[in-house]
Amino acid sequence: TYYKFLVVAVDKNGKVVSTSKTIHAATKGGKNGNAKKVTTAAEKNKVSLKAGKTFKLKAKQIRASKKQTIKKHRAIAYESSNPKVAKVTKKGVIRKMSSLLDSAVFPGVQGGPLEHVIAAKAVALGEALSDDYKTYVEQVKKNAKVMCDEFIRKGYGVVSGGTDNHLMLIDLRKNFPMVTGKMVENTLVRADITVNKNMVPFDSRTPFQTSGLRIGTPAITTRGLKEADMPVIVDMIDNVISNIKPDGNQCTIDEDVIIETRKKVNTMMSPRPLFAW
């Protein structure tokens, strides 16, 4: 079986404006067979392309000059009116996807001239290799599961019906259809609780308002909280959300609720330093 990535540039309407001029057949030994020239392969084979998507070319088998059968092709479509959107070297050779990924890893992620950034990455990777870190991330998942189950018990809609990782996405439309994620985020921060607004599936609101809330447990786990603390946190969040009075894109809340919740938060967290783990 032989494979090839065919890079295709398309405009915003999906019309092919440029394709690579050659298809290479790679042999099992790793050597390249002779190139077979193709012109606008996507149009010739009537492939439906959309920007940002990857498709198989649903065409008859194309044979290279040495009659090596190329059984599969993939077209990578780029949304651009510029036919030169594909990454090309100074010699005019289109770079392979593997080369682009390698460059993104190094120097893209692993490299860089900032010594403090390099040092920070080294420390983070060193921690990730430790047994203590494994225990920590296991606790993060345990805390997230308990917190998610508590939200569900209170009737909140949770996207995917639960969580297998460190976070959960709450759909506010089930219990509070008029309350936006932005309202909740801004109100909770006044009570010293940090969460993030987030879009949910089929959200009718904009990314600046949202109908969802994204909540995670790594930060509170780092400060030493365990499963028994999760219901207490959910109760505080629920109490604030339940007292929000929406008025269009604005909202009000009884200041006493904010003061009371902030006091509970500070009482809970004051004996726990930022890096208790």
mmCIF file of C-alpha atoms in Angstrom:
data_model
loop_
_atom_site.group_PDB
_atom_site.id
_atom_site.type_symbol
_atom_site.label_atom_id
_atom_site.label_comp_id
_atom_site.label_asym_id
_atom_site.label_seq_id
_atom_site.Cartn_x
_atom_site.Cartn_y
_atom_site.Cartn_z
ATOM 1 C CA THR A 1 0.000 0.000 0.000
ATOM 2 C CA TYR A 2 1.279 3.445 -0.913
ATOM 3 C CA TYR A 3 0.312 6.767 0.650
ATOM 4 C CA LYS A 4 0.687 10.410 -0.238
ATOM 5 C CA PHE A 5 -0.476 13.720 1.270
ATOM 6 C CA LEU A 6 -1.807 15.894 -1.536
ATOM 7 C CA VAL A 7 -1.909 19.573 -0.528
ATOM 8 C CA VAL A 8 -4.801 21.469 -2.073
ATOM 9 C CA ALA A 9 -5.519 25.197 -1.744
ATOM 10 C CA VAL A 10 -9.157 26.276 -1.964
ATOM 11 C CA ASP A 11 -10.912 29.606 -1.688
ATOM 12 C CA LYS A 12 -13.669 30.409 0.823
ATOM 13 C CA ASN A 13 -16.286 28.862 -1.468
ATOM 14 C CA GLY A 14 -14.430 25.564 -1.634
ATOM 15 C CA LYS A 15 -13.231 26.061 -5.223
ATOM 16 C CA VAL A 16 -9.835 24.549 -5.926
ATOM 17 C CA VAL A 17 -7.325 27.258 -6.822
ATOM 18 C CA SER A 18 -4.115 25.228 -6.650
ATOM 19 C CA THR A 19 -2.895 21.698 -6.068
ATOM 20 C CA SER A 20 0.509 20.070 -5.866
ATOM 21 C CA LYS A 21 1.675 19.082 -9.345
ATOM 22 C CA THR A 22 3.009 15.655 -8.478
ATOM 23 C CA ILE A 23 2.039 12.551 -6.570
ATOM 24 C CA HIS A 24 4.837 10.336 -5.284
ATOM 25 C CA ALA A 25 4.492 6.602 -4.817
ATOM 26 C CA ALA A 26 6.472 5.484 -1.777
ATOM 27 C CA THR A 27 7.684 1.903 -1.916
ATOM 28 C CA LYS A 28 7.839 -0.417 1.075
ATOM 29 C CA GLY A 29 11.594 0.057 1.123
ATOM 30 C CA GLY A 30 11.108 3.752 1.745
ATOM 31 C CA LYS A 31 12.285 4.898 -1.698
ATOM 32 C CA ASN A 32 10.252 7.120 -3.955
ATOM 33 C CA GLY A 33 8.911 5.801 -7.219
ATOM 34 C CA ASN A 34 8.647 7.955 -10.320
ATOM 35 C CA ALA A 35 6.323 10.901 -10.040
ATOM 36 C CA LYS A 36 3.080 10.999 -11.950
ATOM 37 C CA LYS A 37 1.972 14.484 -12.901
ATOM 38 C CA VAL A 38 -1.618 15.336 -12.139
ATOM 39 C CA THR A 39 -3.547 18.516 -12.816
ATOM 40 C CA THR A 40 -6.152 19.703 -10.355
ATOM 41 C CA ALA A 41 -6.590 16.190 -9.020
ATOM 42 C CA ALA A 42 -9.416 17.164 -6.708
ATOM 43 C CA GLU A 43 -11.530 18.594 -9.530
ATOM 44 C CA LYS A 44 -10.687 15.740 -11.879
ATOM 45 C CA ASN A 45 -11.898 13.174 -9.382
ATOM 46 C CA LYS A 46 -14.896 15.278 -8.285
ATOM 47 C CA VAL A 47 -13.905 15.469 -4.642
ATOM 48 C CA SER A 48 -16.033 17.649 -2.384
ATOM 49 C CA LEU A 49 -13.659 19.887 -0.412
ATOM 50 C CA LYS A 50 -14.383 22.158 2.521
ATOM 51 C CA ALA A 51 -11.889 24.418 4.215
ATOM 52 C CA GLY A 52 -10.095 22.875 7.164
ATOM 53 C CA LYS A 53 -11.286 19.345 6.465
ATOM 54 C CA THR A 54 -9.402 16.220 5.416
ATOM 55 C CA PHE A 55 -10.930 13.907 2.833
ATOM 56 C CA LYS A 56 -10.037 10.745 0.937
ATOM 57 C CA LEU A 57 -9.974 11.181 -2.809
ATOM 58 C CA LYS A 58 -12.823 8.976 -4.002
ATOM 59 C CA ALA A 59 -11.234 8.188 -7.338
ATOM 60 C CA LYS A 60 -10.047 5.225 -9.323
ATOM 61 C CA GLN A 61 -6.570 4.019 -8.475
ATOM 62 C CA ILE A 62 -3.911 6.285 -9.942
ATOM 63 C CA ARG A 63 -0.825 4.484 -11.217
ATOM 64 C CA ALA A 64 2.684 5.905 -11.252
ATOM 65 C CA SER A 65 4.864 5.439 -14.309
ATOM 66 C CA LYS A 66 6.359 2.268 -12.788
ATOM 67 C CA LYS A 67 2.810 0.963 -12.386
ATOM 68 C CA GLN A 68 3.019 1.202 -8.610
ATOM 69 C CA THR A 69 -0.548 1.446 -7.363
ATOM 70 C CA ILE A 70 -1.310 4.380 -5.112
ATOM 71 C CA LYS A 71 -4.281 3.055 -3.160
ATOM 72 C CA LYS A 72 -5.006 5.997 -0.879
ATOM 73 C CA HIS A 73 -4.703 9.759 -1.091
ATOM 74 C CA ARG A 74 -5.681 12.445 1.351
ATOM 75 C CA ALA A 75 -6.396 16.044 0.444
ATOM 76 C CA ILE A 76 -5.716 18.743 3.003
ATOM 77 C CA ALA A 77 -7.811 21.814 2.182
ATOM 78 C CA TYR A 78 -6.744 25.295 3.251
ATOM 79 C CA GLU A 79 -9.214 28.179 3.514
ATOM 80 C CA SER A 80 -7.508 30.927 1.553
ATOM 81 C CA SER A 81 -7.793 32.853 -1.668
ATOM 82 C CA ASN A 82 -4.005 32.672 -1.906
ATOM 83 C CA PRO A 83 -2.866 29.699 -4.039
ATOM 84 C CA LYS A 84 0.534 29.844 -2.324
ATOM 85 C CA VAL A 85 -0.945 28.996 1.076
ATOM 86 C CA ALA A 86 0.894 25.656 1.228
ATOM 87 C CA LYS A 87 4.243 25.693 3.075
ATOM 88 C CA VAL A 88 6.953 25.707 0.421
ATOM 89 C CA THR A 89 10.730 25.712 0.825
ATOM 90 C CA LYS A 90 12.997 28.228 -0.921
ATOM 91 C CA LYS A 91 13.592 25.609 -3.604
ATOM 92 C CA GLY A 92 9.847 25.384 -4.287
ATOM 93 C CA VAL A 93 9.330 22.001 -2.626
ATOM 94 C CA ILE A 94 6.133 21.584 -0.630
ATOM 95 C CA ARG A 95 6.996 20.598 2.945
ATOM 96 C CA LYS A 96 5.582 17.330 4.259
ATOM 97 C CA MET A 97 3.165 17.392 7.167
ATOM 98 C CA SER A 98 5.655 15.386 9.258
ATOM 99 C CA SER A 99 8.241 18.137 8.728
ATOM 100 C CA LEU A 100 5.796 20.824 9.863
ATOM 101 C CA LEU A 101 4.912 18.833 12.977
ATOM 102 C CA ASP A 102 8.580 18.251 13.800
ATOM 103 C CA SER A 103 9.255 21.979 13.534
ATOM 104 C CA ALA A 104 6.295 22.746 15.776
ATOM 105 C CA VAL A 105 7.736 20.476 18.461
ATOM 106 C CA PHE A 106 11.281 21.776 18.107
ATOM 107 C CA PRO A 107 12.066 24.593 18.181
ATOM 108 C CA GLY A 108 8.367 25.552 18.363
ATOM 109 C CA VAL A 109 7.576 24.116 21.792
ATOM 110 C CA GLN A 110 10.784 22.703 23.200
ATOM 111 C CA GLY A 111 13.127 25.456 22.061
ATOM 112 C CA GLY A 112 13.336 29.194 22.511
ATOM 113 C CA PRO A 113 15.883 31.821 23.570
ATOM 114 C CA LEU A 114 14.253 32.610 26.930
ATOM 115 C CA GLU A 115 16.192 30.769 29.602
ATOM 116 C CA HIS A 116 13.490 31.111 32.250
ATOM 117 C CA VAL A 117 10.938 29.503 29.896
ATOM 118 C CA ILE A 118 13.293 26.627 29.117
ATOM 119 C CA ALA A 119 13.931 26.167 32.843
ATOM 120 C CA ALA A 120 10.210 26.212 33.620
ATOM 121 C CA LYS A 121 9.543 23.512 31.009
ATOM 122 C CA ALA A 122 12.355 21.407 32.438
ATOM 123 C CA VAL A 123 10.902 21.710 35.952
ATOM 124 C CA ALA A 124 7.399 20.847 34.705
ATOM 125 C CA LEU A 125 8.627 17.785 32.810
ATOM 126 C CA GLY A 126 10.665 16.717 35.849
ATOM 127 C CA GLU A 127 7.584 16.936 38.063
ATOM 128 C CA ALA A 128 5.527 14.986 35.530
ATOM 129 C CA LEU A 129 7.994 12.096 35.808
ATOM 130 C CA SER A 130 7.646 11.828 39.590
ATOM 131 C CA ASP A 131 5.428 9.402 41.527
ATOM 132 C CA ASP A 132 4.109 12.335 43.548
ATOM 133 C CA TYR A 133 2.755 13.946 40.390
ATOM 134 C CA LYS A 134 0.953 10.739 39.454
ATOM 135 C CA THR A 135 -0.725 10.733 42.868
ATOM 136 C CA TYR A 136 -1.644 14.381 42.391
ATOM 137 C CA VAL A 137 -3.299 13.940 38.977
ATOM 138 C CA GLU A 138 -5.211 10.923 40.271
ATOM 139 C CA GLN A 139 -6.584 13.137 43.041
ATOM 140 C CA VAL A 140 -7.473 15.791 40.457
ATOM 141 C CA LYS A 141 -9.622 13.232 38.617
ATOM 142 C CA LYS A 142 -11.234 11.996 41.848
ATOM 143 C CA ASN A 143 -12.145 15.553 42.840
ATOM 144 C CA ALA A 144 -13.544 16.286 39.383
ATOM 145 C CA LYS A 145 -15.750 13.205 39.413
ATOM 146 C CA VAL A 146 -17.203 13.994 42.831
ATOM 147 C CA MET A 147 -17.795 17.635 41.902
ATOM 148 C CA CYS A 148 -19.439 16.683 38.611
ATOM 149 C CA ASP A 149 -21.696 14.129 40.289
ATOM 150 C CA GLU A 150 -22.745 16.767 42.813
ATOM 151 C CA PHE A 151 -23.708 19.219 40.070
ATOM 152 C CA ILE A 152 -25.742 16.482 38.383
ATOM 153 C CA ARG A 153 -27.408 15.641 41.717
ATOM 154 C CA LYS A 154 -28.492 19.272 41.966
ATOM 155 C CA GLY A 155 -30.089 19.061 38.533
ATOM 156 C CA TYR A 156 -27.479 20.852 36.451
ATOM 157 C CA GLY A 157 -26.920 19.767 32.867
ATOM 158 C CA VAL A 158 -23.404 18.448 32.349
ATOM 159 C CA VAL A 159 -22.188 18.075 28.777
ATOM 160 C CA SER A 160 -21.304 14.404 28.097
ATOM 161 C CA GLY A 161 -23.176 13.397 31.261
ATOM 162 C CA GLY A 162 -20.063 13.323 33.434
ATOM 163 C CA THR A 163 -16.291 13.687 33.315
ATOM 164 C CA ASP A 164 -13.295 11.388 32.890
ATOM 165 C CA ASN A 165 -10.691 14.114 33.262
ATOM 166 C CA HIS A 166 -9.922 17.266 35.244
ATOM 167 C CA LEU A 167 -12.832 19.452 34.159
ATOM 168 C CA MET A 168 -16.541 19.585 33.429
ATOM 169 C CA LEU A 169 -18.751 21.728 31.203
ATOM 170 C CA ILE A 170 -21.982 22.910 32.816
ATOM 171 C CA ASP A 171 -24.929 23.790 30.567
ATOM 172 C CA LEU A 172 -26.803 26.549 32.405
ATOM 173 C CA ARG A 173 -29.817 26.451 30.077
ATOM 174 C CA LYS A 174 -31.387 23.503 31.881
ATOM 175 C CA ASN A 175 -31.804 25.208 35.272
ATOM 176 C CA PHE A 176 -31.223 28.877 34.463
ATOM 177 C CA PRO A 177 -32.139 29.582 30.819
ATOM 178 C CA MET A 178 -31.923 33.375 31.247
ATOM 179 C CA VAL A 179 -28.545 33.353 33.012
ATOM 180 C CA THR A 180 -25.417 33.529 30.851
ATOM 181 C CA GLY A 181 -21.969 32.152 31.494
ATOM 182 C CA LYS A 182 -20.602 35.690 31.551
ATOM 183 C CA MET A 183 -23.020 36.664 34.336
ATOM 184 C CA VAL A 184 -21.990 33.676 36.430
ATOM 185 C CA GLU A 185 -18.266 34.175 35.845
ATOM 186 C CA ASN A 186 -18.352 37.857 36.777
ATOM 187 C CA THR A 187 -20.589 37.290 39.800
ATOM 188 C CA LEU A 188 -18.601 34.370 41.217
ATOM 189 C CA VAL A 189 -15.316 36.266 40.955
ATOM 190 C CA ARG A 190 -16.782 38.846 43.327
ATOM 191 C CA ALA A 191 -17.221 35.980 45.801
ATOM 192 C CA ASP A 192 -13.569 34.911 45.270
ATOM 193 C CA ILE A 193 -14.512 31.879 43.144
ATOM 194 C CA THR A 194 -12.818 31.621 39.750
ATOM 195 C CA VAL A 195 -14.559 29.811 36.874
ATOM 196 C CA ASN A 196 -14.788 30.412 33.121
ATOM 197 C CA LYS A 197 -17.689 31.025 30.800
ATOM 198 C CA ASN A 198 -17.746 28.558 27.919
ATOM 199 C CA MET A 199 -19.764 27.754 24.821
ATOM 200 C CA VAL A 200 -21.859 24.576 24.916
ATOM 201 C CA PRO A 201 -23.099 22.409 22.024
ATOM 202 C CA PHE A 202 -25.704 24.207 19.874
ATOM 203 C CA ASP A 203 -25.221 27.375 21.896
ATOM 204 C CA SER A 204 -27.482 30.208 20.747
ATOM 205 C CA ARG A 205 -25.372 32.822 22.516
ATOM 206 C CA THR A 206 -22.124 34.409 21.373
ATOM 207 C CA PRO A 207 -18.683 33.441 22.735
ATOM 208 C CA PHE A 208 -18.765 36.696 24.696
ATOM 209 C CA GLN A 209 -21.919 35.639 26.592
ATOM 210 C CA THR A 210 -22.176 31.821 26.358
ATOM 211 C CA SER A 211 -24.660 29.435 27.956
ATOM 212 C CA GLY A 212 -22.092 27.331 29.749
ATOM 213 C CA LEU A 213 -19.594 27.239 32.548
ATOM 214 C CA ARG A 214 -16.235 25.451 32.545
ATOM 215 C CA ILE A 215 -15.011 24.277 35.944
ATOM 216 C CA GLY A 216 -11.817 22.391 36.757
ATOM 217 C CA THR A 217 -10.187 20.890 39.836
ATOM 218 C CA PRO A 218 -6.366 21.126 39.357
ATOM 219 C CA ALA A 219 -6.009 24.454 41.213
ATOM 220 C CA ILE A 220 -8.028 23.453 44.276
ATOM 221 C CA THR A 221 -6.296 20.054 44.330
ATOM 222 C CA THR A 222 -2.943 21.825 44.340
ATOM 223 C CA ARG A 223 -4.124 23.646 47.472
ATOM 224 C CA GLY A 224 -4.902 20.351 49.177
ATOM 225 C CA LEU A 225 -8.670 19.898 48.779
ATOM 226 C CA LYS A 226 -10.071 16.364 48.653
ATOM 227 C CA GLU A 227 -13.341 14.662 47.700
ATOM 228 C CA ALA A 228 -15.138 15.718 50.907
ATOM 229 C CA ASP A 229 -14.623 19.388 50.010
ATOM 230 C CA MET A 230 -16.258 19.176 46.581
ATOM 231 C CA PRO A 231 -19.932 19.236 47.706
ATOM 232 C CA VAL A 232 -19.184 22.305 49.825
ATOM 233 C CA ILE A 233 -17.779 24.126 46.796
ATOM 234 C CA VAL A 234 -20.732 23.117 44.622
ATOM 235 C CA ASP A 235 -23.130 24.391 47.280
ATOM 236 C CA MET A 236 -21.424 27.802 47.287
ATOM 237 C CA ILE A 237 -21.478 28.030 43.488
ATOM 238 C CA ASP A 238 -25.101 26.924 43.318
ATOM 239 C CA ASN A 239 -26.127 29.439 45.968
ATOM 240 C CA VAL A 240 -24.629 32.309 43.996
ATOM 241 C CA ILE A 241 -26.100 31.209 40.650
ATOM 242 C CA SER A 242 -29.547 30.689 42.196
ATOM 243 C CA ASN A 243 -29.585 34.271 43.459
ATOM 244 C CA ILE A 244 -28.583 35.923 40.173
ATOM 245 C CA LYS A 245 -31.401 38.085 38.782
ATOM 246 C CA PRO A 246 -30.851 38.546 35.030
ATOM 247 C CA ASP A 247 -32.000 41.704 33.274
ATOM 248 C CA GLY A 248 -31.194 41.407 29.586
ATOM 249 C CA ASN A 249 -27.408 41.135 29.315
ATOM 250 C CA GLN A 250 -26.981 42.537 32.808
ATOM 251 C CA CYS A 251 -27.735 41.025 36.185
ATOM 252 C CA THR A 252 -28.061 41.874 39.855
ATOM 253 C CA ILE A 253 -27.582 39.894 43.032
ATOM 254 C CA ASP A 254 -28.125 40.486 46.710
ATOM 255 C CA GLU A 255 -24.812 41.797 48.053
ATOM 256 C CA ASP A 256 -25.320 39.815 51.250
ATOM 257 C CA VAL A 257 -25.053 36.585 49.217
ATOM 258 C CA ILE A 258 -21.706 37.712 47.803
ATOM 259 C CA ILE A 259 -20.366 38.711 51.229
ATOM 260 C CA GLU A 260 -21.509 35.478 52.864
ATOM 261 C CA THR A 261 -20.052 33.284 50.092
ATOM 262 C CA ARG A 262 -16.752 35.170 50.040
ATOM 263 C CA LYS A 263 -16.438 34.691 53.797
ATOM 264 C CA LYS A 264 -16.996 30.928 53.444
ATOM 265 C CA VAL A 265 -14.432 30.715 50.648
ATOM 266 C CA ASN A 266 -11.779 32.582 52.624
ATOM 267 C CA THR A 267 -12.452 30.545 55.751
ATOM 268 C CA MET A 268 -12.070 27.341 53.756
ATOM 269 C CA MET A 269 -8.902 28.361 51.904
ATOM 270 C CA SER A 270 -6.997 30.515 54.393
ATOM 271 C CA PRO A 271 -5.257 27.558 56.122
ATOM 272 C CA ARG A 272 -4.294 26.111 52.725
ATOM 273 C CA PRO A 273 -1.284 27.770 51.029
ATOM 274 C CA LEU A 274 -1.158 28.135 47.258
ATOM 275 C CA PHE A 275 1.120 25.120 46.872
ATOM 276 C CA ALA A 276 -0.003 22.712 49.544
ATOM 277 C CA TRP A 277 0.468 19.590 47.437
#
